[in-house]
CSV table of C-alpha atoms and ligand atoms in Angstrom, one decimal:
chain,number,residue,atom,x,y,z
A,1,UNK,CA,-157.8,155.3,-118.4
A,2,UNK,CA,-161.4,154.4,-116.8
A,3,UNK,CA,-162.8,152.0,-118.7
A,4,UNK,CA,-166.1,151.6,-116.8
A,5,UNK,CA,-166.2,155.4,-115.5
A,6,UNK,CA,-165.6,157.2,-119.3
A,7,UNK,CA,-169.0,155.2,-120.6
A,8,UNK,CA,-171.2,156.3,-117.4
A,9,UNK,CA,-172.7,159.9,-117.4
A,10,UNK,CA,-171.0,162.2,-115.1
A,11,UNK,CA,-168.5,165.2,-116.0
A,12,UNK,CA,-165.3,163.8,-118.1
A,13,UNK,CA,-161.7,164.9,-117.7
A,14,UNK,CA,-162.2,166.1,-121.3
A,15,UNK,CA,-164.9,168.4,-120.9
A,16,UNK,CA,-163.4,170.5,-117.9
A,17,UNK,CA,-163.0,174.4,-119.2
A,18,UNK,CA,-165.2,173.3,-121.9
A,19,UNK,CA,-167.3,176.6,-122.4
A,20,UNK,CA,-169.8,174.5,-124.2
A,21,UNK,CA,-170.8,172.5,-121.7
A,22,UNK,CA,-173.9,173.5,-119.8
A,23,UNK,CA,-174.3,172.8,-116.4
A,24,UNK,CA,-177.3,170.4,-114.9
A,25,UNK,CA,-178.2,166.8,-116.2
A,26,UNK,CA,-176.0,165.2,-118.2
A,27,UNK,CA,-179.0,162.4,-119.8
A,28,UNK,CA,-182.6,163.2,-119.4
A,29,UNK,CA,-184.9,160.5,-117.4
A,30,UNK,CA,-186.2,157.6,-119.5
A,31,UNK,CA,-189.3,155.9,-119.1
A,32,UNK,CA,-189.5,153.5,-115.9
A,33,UNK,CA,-190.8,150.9,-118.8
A,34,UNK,CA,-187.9,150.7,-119.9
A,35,UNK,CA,-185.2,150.6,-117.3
A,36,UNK,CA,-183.9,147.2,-117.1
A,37,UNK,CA,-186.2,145.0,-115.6
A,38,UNK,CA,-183.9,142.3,-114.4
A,39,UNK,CA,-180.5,142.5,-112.0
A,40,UNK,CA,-177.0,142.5,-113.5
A,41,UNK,CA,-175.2,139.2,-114.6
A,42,UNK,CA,-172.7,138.4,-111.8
A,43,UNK,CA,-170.2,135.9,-112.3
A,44,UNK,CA,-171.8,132.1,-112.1
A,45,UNK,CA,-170.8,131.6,-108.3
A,46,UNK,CA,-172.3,135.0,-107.0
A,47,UNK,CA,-175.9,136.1,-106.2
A,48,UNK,CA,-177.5,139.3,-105.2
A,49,UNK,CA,-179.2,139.6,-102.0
A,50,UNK,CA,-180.8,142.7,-100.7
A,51,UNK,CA,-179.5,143.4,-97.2
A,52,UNK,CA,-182.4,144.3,-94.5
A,53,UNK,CA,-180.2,145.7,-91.8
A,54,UNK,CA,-183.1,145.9,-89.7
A,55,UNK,CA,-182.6,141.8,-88.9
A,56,UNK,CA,-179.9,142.0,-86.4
A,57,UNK,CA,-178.0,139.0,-88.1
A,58,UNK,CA,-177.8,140.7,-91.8
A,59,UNK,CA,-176.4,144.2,-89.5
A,60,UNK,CA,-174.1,142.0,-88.4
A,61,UNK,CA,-172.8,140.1,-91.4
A,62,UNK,CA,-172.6,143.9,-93.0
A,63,UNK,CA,-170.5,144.8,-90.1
A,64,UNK,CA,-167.8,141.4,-90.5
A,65,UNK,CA,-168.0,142.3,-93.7
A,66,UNK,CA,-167.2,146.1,-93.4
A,67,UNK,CA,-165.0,145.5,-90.3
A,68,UNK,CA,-162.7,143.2,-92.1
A,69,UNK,CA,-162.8,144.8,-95.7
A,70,UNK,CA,-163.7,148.9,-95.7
A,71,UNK,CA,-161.8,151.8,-96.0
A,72,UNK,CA,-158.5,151.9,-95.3
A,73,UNK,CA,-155.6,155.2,-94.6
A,74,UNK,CA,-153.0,154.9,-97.5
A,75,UNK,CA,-150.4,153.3,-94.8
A,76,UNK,CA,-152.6,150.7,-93.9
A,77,UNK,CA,-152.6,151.4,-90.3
A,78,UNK,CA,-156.4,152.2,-89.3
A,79,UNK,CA,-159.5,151.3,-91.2
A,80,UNK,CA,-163.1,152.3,-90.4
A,81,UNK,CA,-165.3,150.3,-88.1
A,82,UNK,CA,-168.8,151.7,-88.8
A,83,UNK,CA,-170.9,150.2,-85.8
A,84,UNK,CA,-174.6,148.1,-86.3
A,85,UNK,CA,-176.4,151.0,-85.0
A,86,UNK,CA,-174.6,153.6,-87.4
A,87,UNK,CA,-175.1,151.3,-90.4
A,88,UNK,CA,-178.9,151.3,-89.2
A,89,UNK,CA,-179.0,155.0,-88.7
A,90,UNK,CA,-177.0,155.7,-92.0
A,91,UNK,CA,-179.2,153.5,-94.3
A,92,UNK,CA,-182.7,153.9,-92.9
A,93,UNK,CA,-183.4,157.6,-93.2
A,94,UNK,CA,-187.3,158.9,-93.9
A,95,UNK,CA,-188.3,157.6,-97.1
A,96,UNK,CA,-185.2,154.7,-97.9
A,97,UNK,CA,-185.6,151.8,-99.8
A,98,UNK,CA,-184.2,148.7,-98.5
A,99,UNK,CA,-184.0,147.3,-102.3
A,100,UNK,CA,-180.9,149.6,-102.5
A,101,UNK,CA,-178.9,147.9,-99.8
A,102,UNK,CA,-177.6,145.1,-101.6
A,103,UNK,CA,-175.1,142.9,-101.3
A,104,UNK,CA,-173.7,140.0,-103.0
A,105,UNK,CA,-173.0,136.3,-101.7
A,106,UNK,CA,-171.1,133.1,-102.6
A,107,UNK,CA,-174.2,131.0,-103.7
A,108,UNK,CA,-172.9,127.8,-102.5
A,109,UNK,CA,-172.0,129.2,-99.0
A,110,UNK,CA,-174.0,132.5,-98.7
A,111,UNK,CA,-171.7,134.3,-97.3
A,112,UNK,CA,-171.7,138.2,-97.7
A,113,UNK,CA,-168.9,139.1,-100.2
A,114,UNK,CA,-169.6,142.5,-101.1
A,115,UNK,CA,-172.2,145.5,-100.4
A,116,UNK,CA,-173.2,148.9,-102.0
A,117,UNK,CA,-175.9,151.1,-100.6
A,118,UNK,CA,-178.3,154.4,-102.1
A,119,UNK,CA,-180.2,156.2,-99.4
A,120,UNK,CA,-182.6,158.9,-101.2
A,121,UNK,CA,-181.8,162.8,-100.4
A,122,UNK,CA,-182.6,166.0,-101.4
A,123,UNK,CA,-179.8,167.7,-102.9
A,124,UNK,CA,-180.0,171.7,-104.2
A,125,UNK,CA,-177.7,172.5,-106.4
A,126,UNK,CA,-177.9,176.3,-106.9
A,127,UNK,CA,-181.7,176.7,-107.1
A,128,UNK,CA,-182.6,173.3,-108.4
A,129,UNK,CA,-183.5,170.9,-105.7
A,130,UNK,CA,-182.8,167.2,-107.2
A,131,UNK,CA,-184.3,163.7,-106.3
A,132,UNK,CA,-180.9,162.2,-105.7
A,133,UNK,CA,-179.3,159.0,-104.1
A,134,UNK,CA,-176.5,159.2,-101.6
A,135,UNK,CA,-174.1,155.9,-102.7
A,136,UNK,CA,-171.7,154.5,-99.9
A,137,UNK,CA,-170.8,151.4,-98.2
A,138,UNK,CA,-169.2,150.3,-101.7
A,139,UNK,CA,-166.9,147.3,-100.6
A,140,UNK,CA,-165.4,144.1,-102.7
A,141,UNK,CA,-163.8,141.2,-100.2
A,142,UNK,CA,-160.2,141.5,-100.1
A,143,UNK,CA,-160.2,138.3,-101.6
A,144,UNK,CA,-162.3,139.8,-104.7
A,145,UNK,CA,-160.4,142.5,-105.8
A,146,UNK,CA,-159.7,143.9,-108.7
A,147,UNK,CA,-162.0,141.4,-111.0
A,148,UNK,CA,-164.0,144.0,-112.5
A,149,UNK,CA,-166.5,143.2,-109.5
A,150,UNK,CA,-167.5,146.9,-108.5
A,151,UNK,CA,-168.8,148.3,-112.3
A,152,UNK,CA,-171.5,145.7,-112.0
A,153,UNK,CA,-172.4,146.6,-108.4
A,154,UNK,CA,-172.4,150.5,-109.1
A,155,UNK,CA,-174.6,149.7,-112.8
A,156,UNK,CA,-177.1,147.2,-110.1
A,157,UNK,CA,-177.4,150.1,-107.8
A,158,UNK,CA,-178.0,152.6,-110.6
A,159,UNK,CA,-180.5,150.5,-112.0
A,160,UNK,CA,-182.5,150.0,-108.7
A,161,UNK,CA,-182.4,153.9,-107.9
A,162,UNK,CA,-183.5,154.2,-111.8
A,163,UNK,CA,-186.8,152.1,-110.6
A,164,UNK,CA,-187.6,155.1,-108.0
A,165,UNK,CA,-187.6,157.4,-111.3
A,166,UNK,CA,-184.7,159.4,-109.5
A,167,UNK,CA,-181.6,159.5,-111.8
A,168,UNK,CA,-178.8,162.1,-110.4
A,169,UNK,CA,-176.8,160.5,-107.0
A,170,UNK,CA,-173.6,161.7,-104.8
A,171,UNK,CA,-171.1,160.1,-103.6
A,172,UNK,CA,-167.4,160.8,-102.3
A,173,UNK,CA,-164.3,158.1,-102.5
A,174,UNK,CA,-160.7,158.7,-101.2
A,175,UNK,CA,-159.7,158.3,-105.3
A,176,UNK,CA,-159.6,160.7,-108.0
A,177,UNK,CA,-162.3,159.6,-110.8
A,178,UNK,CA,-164.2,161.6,-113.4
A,179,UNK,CA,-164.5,164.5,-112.1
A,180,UNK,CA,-165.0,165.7,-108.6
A,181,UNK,CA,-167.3,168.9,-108.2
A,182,UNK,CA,-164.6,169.5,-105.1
A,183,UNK,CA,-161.8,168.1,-103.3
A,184,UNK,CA,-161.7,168.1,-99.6
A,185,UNK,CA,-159.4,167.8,-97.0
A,186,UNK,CA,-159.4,166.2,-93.4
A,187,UNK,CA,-158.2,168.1,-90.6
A,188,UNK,CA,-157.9,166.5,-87.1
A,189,UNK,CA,-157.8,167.7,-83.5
A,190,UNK,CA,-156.0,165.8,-81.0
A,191,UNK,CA,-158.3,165.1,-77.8
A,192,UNK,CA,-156.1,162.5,-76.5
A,193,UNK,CA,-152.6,163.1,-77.8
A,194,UNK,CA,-150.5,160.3,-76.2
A,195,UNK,CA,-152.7,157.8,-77.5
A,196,UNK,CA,-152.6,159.2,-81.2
A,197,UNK,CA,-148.8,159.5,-80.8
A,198,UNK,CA,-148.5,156.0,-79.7
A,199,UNK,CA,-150.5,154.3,-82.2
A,200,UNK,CA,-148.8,156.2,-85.0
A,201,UNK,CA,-152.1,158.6,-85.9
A,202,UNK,CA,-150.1,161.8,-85.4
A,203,UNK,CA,-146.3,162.3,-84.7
A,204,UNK,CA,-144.7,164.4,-81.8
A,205,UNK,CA,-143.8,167.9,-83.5
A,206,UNK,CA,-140.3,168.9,-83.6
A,207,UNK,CA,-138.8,170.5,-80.7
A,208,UNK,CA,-142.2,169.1,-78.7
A,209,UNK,CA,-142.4,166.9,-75.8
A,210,UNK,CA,-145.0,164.7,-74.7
A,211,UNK,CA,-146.0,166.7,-71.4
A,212,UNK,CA,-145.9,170.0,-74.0
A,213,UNK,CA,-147.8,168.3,-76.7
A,214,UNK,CA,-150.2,167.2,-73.8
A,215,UNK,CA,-150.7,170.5,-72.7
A,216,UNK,CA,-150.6,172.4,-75.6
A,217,UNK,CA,-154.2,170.0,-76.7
A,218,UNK,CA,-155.3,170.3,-73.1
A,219,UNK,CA,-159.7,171.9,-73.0
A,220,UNK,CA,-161.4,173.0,-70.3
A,221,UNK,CA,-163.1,170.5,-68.5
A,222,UNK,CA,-166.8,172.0,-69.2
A,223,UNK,CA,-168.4,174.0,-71.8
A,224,UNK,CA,-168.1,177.7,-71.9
A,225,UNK,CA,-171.3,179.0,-73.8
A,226,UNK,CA,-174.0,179.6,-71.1
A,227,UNK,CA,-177.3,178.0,-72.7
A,228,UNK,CA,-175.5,175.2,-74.7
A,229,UNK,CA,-177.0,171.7,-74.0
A,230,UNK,CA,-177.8,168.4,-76.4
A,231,UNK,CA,-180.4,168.5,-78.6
A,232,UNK,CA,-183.8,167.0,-78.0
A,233,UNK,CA,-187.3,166.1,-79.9
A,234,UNK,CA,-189.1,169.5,-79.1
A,235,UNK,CA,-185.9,171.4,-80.9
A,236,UNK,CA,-186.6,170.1,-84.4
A,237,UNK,CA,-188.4,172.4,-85.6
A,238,UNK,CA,-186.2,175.2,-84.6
A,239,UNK,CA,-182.8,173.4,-86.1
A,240,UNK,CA,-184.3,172.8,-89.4
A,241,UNK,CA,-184.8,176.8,-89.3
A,242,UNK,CA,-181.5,177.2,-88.2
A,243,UNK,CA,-179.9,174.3,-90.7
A,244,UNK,CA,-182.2,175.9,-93.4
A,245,UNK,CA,-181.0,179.5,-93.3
A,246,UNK,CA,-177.2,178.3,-92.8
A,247,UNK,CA,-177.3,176.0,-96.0
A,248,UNK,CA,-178.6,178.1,-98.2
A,249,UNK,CA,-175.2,179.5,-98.9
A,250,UNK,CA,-173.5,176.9,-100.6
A,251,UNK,CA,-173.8,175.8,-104.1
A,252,UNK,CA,-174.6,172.2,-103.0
A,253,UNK,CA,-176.0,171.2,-100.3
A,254,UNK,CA,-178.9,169.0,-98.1
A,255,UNK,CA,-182.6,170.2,-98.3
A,256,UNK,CA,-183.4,169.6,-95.0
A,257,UNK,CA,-187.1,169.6,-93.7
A,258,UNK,CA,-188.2,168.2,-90.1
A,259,UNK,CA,-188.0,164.6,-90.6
A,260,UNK,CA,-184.6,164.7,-92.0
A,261,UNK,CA,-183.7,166.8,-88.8
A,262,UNK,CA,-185.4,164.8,-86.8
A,263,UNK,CA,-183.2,161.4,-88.3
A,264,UNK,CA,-180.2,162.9,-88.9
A,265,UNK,CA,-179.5,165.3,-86.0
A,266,UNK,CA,-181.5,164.1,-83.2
A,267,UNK,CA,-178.9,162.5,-80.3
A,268,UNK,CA,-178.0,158.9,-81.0
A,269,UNK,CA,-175.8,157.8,-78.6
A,270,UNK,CA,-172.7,156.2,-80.0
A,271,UNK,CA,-174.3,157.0,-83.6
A,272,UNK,CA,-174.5,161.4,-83.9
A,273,UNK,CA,-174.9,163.8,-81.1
A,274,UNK,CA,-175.9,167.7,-81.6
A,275,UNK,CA,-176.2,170.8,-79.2
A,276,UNK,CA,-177.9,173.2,-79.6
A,277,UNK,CA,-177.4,177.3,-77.9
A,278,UNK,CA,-180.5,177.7,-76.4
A,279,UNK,CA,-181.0,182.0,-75.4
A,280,UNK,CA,-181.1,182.0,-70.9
A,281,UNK,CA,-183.6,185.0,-71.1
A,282,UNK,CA,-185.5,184.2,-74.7
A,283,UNK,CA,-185.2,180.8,-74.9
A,284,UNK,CA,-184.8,180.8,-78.6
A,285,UNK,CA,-181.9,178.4,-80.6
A,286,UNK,CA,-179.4,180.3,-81.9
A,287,UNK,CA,-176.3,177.9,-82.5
A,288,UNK,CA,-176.2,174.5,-83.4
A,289,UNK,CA,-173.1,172.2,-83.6
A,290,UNK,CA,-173.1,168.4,-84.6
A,291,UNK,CA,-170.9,165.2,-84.6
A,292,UNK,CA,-171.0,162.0,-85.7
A,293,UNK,CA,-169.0,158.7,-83.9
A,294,UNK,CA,-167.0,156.7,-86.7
A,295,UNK,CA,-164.3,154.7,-84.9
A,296,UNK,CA,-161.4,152.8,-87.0
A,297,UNK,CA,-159.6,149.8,-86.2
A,298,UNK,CA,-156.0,149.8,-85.5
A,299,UNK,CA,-154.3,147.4,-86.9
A,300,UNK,CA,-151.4,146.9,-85.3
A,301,UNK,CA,-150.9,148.2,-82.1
A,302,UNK,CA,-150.1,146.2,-78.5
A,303,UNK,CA,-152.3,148.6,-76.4
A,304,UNK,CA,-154.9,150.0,-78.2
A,305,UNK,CA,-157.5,148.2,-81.0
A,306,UNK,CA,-159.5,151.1,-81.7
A,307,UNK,CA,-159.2,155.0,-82.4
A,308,UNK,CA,-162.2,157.0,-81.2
A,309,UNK,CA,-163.1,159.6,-83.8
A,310,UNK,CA,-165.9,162.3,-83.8
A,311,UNK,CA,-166.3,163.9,-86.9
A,312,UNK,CA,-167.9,167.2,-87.8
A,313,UNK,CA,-171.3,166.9,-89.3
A,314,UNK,CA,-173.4,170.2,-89.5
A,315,UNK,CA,-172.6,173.6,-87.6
A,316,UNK,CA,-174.8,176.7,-87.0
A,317,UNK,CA,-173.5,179.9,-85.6
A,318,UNK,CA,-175.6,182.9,-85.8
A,319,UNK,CA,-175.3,184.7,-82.1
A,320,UNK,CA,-171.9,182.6,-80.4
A,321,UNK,CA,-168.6,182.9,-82.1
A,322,UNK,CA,-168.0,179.8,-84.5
A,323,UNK,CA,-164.6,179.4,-82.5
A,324,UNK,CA,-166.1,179.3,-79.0
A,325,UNK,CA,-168.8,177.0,-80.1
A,326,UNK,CA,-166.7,174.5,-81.9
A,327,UNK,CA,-164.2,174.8,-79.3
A,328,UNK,CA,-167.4,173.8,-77.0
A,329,UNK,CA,-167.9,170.6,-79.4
A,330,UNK,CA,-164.3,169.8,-79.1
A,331,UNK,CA,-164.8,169.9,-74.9
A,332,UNK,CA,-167.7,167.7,-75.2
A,333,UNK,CA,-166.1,165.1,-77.6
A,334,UNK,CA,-163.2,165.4,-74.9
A,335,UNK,CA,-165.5,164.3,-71.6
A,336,UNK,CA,-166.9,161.6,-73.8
A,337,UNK,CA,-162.9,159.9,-74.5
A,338,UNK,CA,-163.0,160.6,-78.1
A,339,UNK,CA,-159.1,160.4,-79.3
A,340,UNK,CA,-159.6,162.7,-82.2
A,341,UNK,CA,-162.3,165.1,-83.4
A,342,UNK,CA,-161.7,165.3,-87.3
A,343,UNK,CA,-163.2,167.9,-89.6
A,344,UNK,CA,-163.5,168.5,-93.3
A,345,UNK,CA,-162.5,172.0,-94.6
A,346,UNK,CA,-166.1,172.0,-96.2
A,347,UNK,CA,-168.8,175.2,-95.3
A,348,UNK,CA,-167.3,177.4,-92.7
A,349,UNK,CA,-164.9,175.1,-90.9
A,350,UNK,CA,-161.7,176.7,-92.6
A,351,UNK,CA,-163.0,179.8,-90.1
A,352,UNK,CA,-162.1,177.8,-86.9
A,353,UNK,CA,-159.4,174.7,-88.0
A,354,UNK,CA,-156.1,177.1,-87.5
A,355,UNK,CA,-157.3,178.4,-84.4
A,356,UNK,CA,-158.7,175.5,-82.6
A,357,UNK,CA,-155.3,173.5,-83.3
A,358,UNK,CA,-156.4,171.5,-86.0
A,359,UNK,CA,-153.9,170.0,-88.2
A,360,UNK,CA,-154.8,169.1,-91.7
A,361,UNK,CA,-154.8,165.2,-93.0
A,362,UNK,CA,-152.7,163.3,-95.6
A,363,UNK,CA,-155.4,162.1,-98.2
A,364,UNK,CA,-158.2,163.7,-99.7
A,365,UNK,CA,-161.9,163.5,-100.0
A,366,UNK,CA,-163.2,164.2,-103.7
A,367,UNK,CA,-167.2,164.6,-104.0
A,368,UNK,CA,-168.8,163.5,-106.7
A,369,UNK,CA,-172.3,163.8,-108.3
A,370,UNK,CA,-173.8,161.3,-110.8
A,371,UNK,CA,-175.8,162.5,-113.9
A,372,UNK,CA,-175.3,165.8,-113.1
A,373,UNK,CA,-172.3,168.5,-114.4
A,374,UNK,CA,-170.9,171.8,-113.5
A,375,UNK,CA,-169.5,173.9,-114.9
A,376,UNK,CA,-166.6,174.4,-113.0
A,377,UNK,CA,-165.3,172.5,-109.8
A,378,UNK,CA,-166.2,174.0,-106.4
A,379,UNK,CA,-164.4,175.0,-103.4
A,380,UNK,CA,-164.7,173.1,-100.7
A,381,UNK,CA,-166.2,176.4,-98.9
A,382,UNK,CA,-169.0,176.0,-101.6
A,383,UNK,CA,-170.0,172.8,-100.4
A,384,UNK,CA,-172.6,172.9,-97.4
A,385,UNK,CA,-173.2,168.3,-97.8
A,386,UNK,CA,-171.6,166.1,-95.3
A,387,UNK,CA,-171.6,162.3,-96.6
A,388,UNK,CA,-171.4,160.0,-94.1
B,401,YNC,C1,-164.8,154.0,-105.7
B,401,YNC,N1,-164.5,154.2,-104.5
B,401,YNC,O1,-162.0,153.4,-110.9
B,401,YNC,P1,-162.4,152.5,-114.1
B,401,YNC,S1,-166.4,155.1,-101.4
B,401,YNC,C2,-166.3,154.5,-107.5
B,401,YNC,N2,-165.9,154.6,-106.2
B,401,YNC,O2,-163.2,151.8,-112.8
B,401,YNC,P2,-162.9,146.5,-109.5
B,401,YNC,C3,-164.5,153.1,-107.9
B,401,YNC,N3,-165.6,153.7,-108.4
B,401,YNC,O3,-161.5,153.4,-113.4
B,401,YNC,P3,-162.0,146.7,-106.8
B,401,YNC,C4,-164.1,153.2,-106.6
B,401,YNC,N4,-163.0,152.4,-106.5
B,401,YNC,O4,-161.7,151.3,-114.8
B,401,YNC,C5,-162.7,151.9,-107.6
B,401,YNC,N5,-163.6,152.3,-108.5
B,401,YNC,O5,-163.5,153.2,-114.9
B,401,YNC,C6,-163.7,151.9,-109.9
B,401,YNC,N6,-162.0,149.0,-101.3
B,401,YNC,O6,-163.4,147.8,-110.3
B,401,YNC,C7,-162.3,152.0,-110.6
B,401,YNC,N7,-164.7,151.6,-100.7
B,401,YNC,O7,-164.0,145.8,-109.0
B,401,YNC,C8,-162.5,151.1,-111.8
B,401,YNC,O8,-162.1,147.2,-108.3
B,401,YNC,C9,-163.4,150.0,-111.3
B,401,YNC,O9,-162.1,145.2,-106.8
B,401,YNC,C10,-162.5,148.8,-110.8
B,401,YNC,O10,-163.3,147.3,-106.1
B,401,YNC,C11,-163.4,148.6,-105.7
B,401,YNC,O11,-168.6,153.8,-101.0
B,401,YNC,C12,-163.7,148.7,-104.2
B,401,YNC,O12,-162.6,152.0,-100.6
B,401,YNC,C13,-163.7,150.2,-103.9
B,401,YNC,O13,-163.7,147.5,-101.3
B,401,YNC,C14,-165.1,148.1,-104.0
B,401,YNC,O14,-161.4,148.4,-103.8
B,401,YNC,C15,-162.7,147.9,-103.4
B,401,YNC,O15,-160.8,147.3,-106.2
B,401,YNC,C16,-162.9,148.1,-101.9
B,401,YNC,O16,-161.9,145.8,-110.4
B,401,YNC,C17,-162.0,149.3,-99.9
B,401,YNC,O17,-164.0,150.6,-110.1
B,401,YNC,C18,-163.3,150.0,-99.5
B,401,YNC,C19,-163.5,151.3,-100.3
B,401,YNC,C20,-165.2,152.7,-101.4
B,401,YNC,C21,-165.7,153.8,-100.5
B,401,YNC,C22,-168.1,154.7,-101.7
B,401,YNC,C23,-168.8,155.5,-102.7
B,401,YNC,C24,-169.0,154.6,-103.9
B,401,YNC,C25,-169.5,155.3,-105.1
B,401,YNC,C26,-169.7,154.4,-106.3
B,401,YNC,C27,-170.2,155.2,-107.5
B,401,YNC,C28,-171.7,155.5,-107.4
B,401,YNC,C29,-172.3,156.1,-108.7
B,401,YNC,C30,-173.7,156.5,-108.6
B,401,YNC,C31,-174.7,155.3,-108.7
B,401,YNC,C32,-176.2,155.7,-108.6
B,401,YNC,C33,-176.5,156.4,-109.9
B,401,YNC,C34,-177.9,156.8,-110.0
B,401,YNC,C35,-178.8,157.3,-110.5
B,402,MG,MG1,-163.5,143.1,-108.1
């Protein structure tokens, strides 16, 4: 049924409720001598090209190419529309390697045709921290589909993170291959109801009109938590503490230190923003809450031409209620004009989705690791790692 995915190591359909399976790396490493030296064969009119999205031109062929190509709802009605300075922030944490942003070209024209990306992470996986890559941005031109294009760029990217001696990598995709350690859901929040109604994002509810549905999604105008304000510079030590103690939890998750904070949580406007609880009479952080911006494109809509989405990143509530400081997030993301905040039901959010008038998505996120097996699959409430 998969003819690339059954010859790669990860976790077959065949070997779920195997008892004999032991969880951990499915090959062991091999020596860098003798990973393949040279790139993939791509068919004759195609090159590889490593992207250096620091050059605003290559940001912005990735972007046309993204834009035009990327992910798509099942209906066909929306499709991401990652911004430059997401792309930039996504692919250039501490420590990344711009040899595994690669994309492929038409030689005779150069145009970009098709992209893949690693970014290196620290994953823990019960108690073993692993050396892994984070995959994303896979896209094929619409015009390429379906010609077997995607096993070469998957076995290019492999090889390249092979060169960096790591050999274990996540990913998550909206399609069910061998075998997700979870399967997550979206749930969305309506900020801006009439817009999402209109555009055919959500529905109005039976027996609902639009001035109930209106009110019914209506926040206060400012936050509620006394003390809660946007993360800065001089916080990073205290939110890797927080983020720390939080994640431990789960079975997989990120193993943040300060430098990851400080790239992946510090305010970028447009990019990620996090607030942080800071105590009026001790002055420590005690609650965290984090967003990132991911608009999509609407594709067919008079009025509007893009959906404003914030979605849920990392959240740490250890003194306010986990209600009353999402519900805080959600009144932020509101001032700001975003449409919709979404939310996977991954860590702690199935605590607060209900309640804060979340409704859950069609489609499904499945998480996947690379070179690595468990036993059995997780819940999502197992999972403390947010891909972006
Ligand atoms: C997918 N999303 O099953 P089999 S998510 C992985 N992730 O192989 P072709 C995928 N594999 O089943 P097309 C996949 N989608 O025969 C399809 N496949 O074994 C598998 N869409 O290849 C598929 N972006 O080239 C099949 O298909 C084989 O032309 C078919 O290209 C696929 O970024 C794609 O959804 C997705 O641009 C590029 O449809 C194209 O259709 C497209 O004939 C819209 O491919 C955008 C889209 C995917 C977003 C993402 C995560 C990717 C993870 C890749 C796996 C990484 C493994 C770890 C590597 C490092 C290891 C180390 C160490
Ligand atoms: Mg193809």
């Amino acid at each position: 049924r998969h003819r690339f995915w059954e010859t790669q190591p990860v976790g077959q359909f065949r070997d779920l409720g195997d008892p004999t399976v032991t969880e951990g790396p499915i090959e062991p490493p091999i020596p860098l001598s003798d990973v393949k030296p040279d790139p993939y064969t791509l068919p004759a009119s195609y090159d590889w090209s490593t992207c250096d999205i620091s050059d605003d031109a290559v940001a912005t062929e990735v972007y046309n190419l993204l834009t035009a190509n990327y992910v798509e709802d099942d209906e066909n009605m929306f499709r991401f529309n990652y911004s430059r300075e997401f792309l930039r922030w996504a692919l250039r944490p501490p420590a990344y390697f711009t040899a595994w942003h690669i994309g492929v070209r038409v030689k005779s024209s150069k145009k970009l045709v098709a992209f893949i990306t690693g970014v290196p992470a620290r994953i823990r996986v019960r108690n073993d921290v692993v050396g892994m890559a984070e995959i994303n941005f896979l896209c094929v031109h619409k015009k390429l589909r379906s010609k077997r294009l995607a096993p070469v760029m998957i076995k290019e990217v492999t090889r390249r993170v092979h060169l960096e001696n790591m050999w274990q990598a996540a990913y998550t995709a909206g399609v069910v291959l061998p075998t997700p350690i979870t399967t997550t859901q979206y749930w969305h929040r309506s900020l801006n109801p009439k817009k999402l109604i209109e555009v055919g994002f959500s529905r109005l509810g039976p027996r609902m009109t639009m001035s109930r549905t209106i009110k019914l999604y209506k926040l206060p105008d400012s936050v509620i938590t006394p003390g809660f304000r946007k993360m800065e510079l001089r916080d990073v030590p205290a939110v890797t503490r927080l983020l720390q103690g939080y994640l431990a939890q789960f079975v997989v998750a990120p193993d943040f230190d300060d430098a990851d904070v400080e790239h992946w949580l510090l305010p970028r406007e447009d990019v990620v923003e996090s607030y942080v609880v800071e105590c009026p009479q001790t002055h420590e952080l005690t609650d965290f809450c984090s967003f990132y911006t991911l608009p999509s494109s609407i594709l067919s809509n008079q009025n509007y031409s893009v959906l404003k989405a914030a979605y849920s990143y990392y959240n740490v509530a250890t003194k306010t209620p986990l209600l009353q400081l999402m519900n805080d997030a959600l009144i932020v993301a509101k001032q700001k004009e975003y449409d919709v905040f979404n939310a996977l039901d991954v860590m702690h959010n199935g605590k607060f989705l209900k309640e804060l008038k979340f409704g859950p998505g069609d489609g499904q996120l499945h998480y996947y690791l690379y070179n690595y097996r468990l036993q059995h699959p997780l819940k999502p409430s197992d999972l403390g790692l947010v891909l972006l």
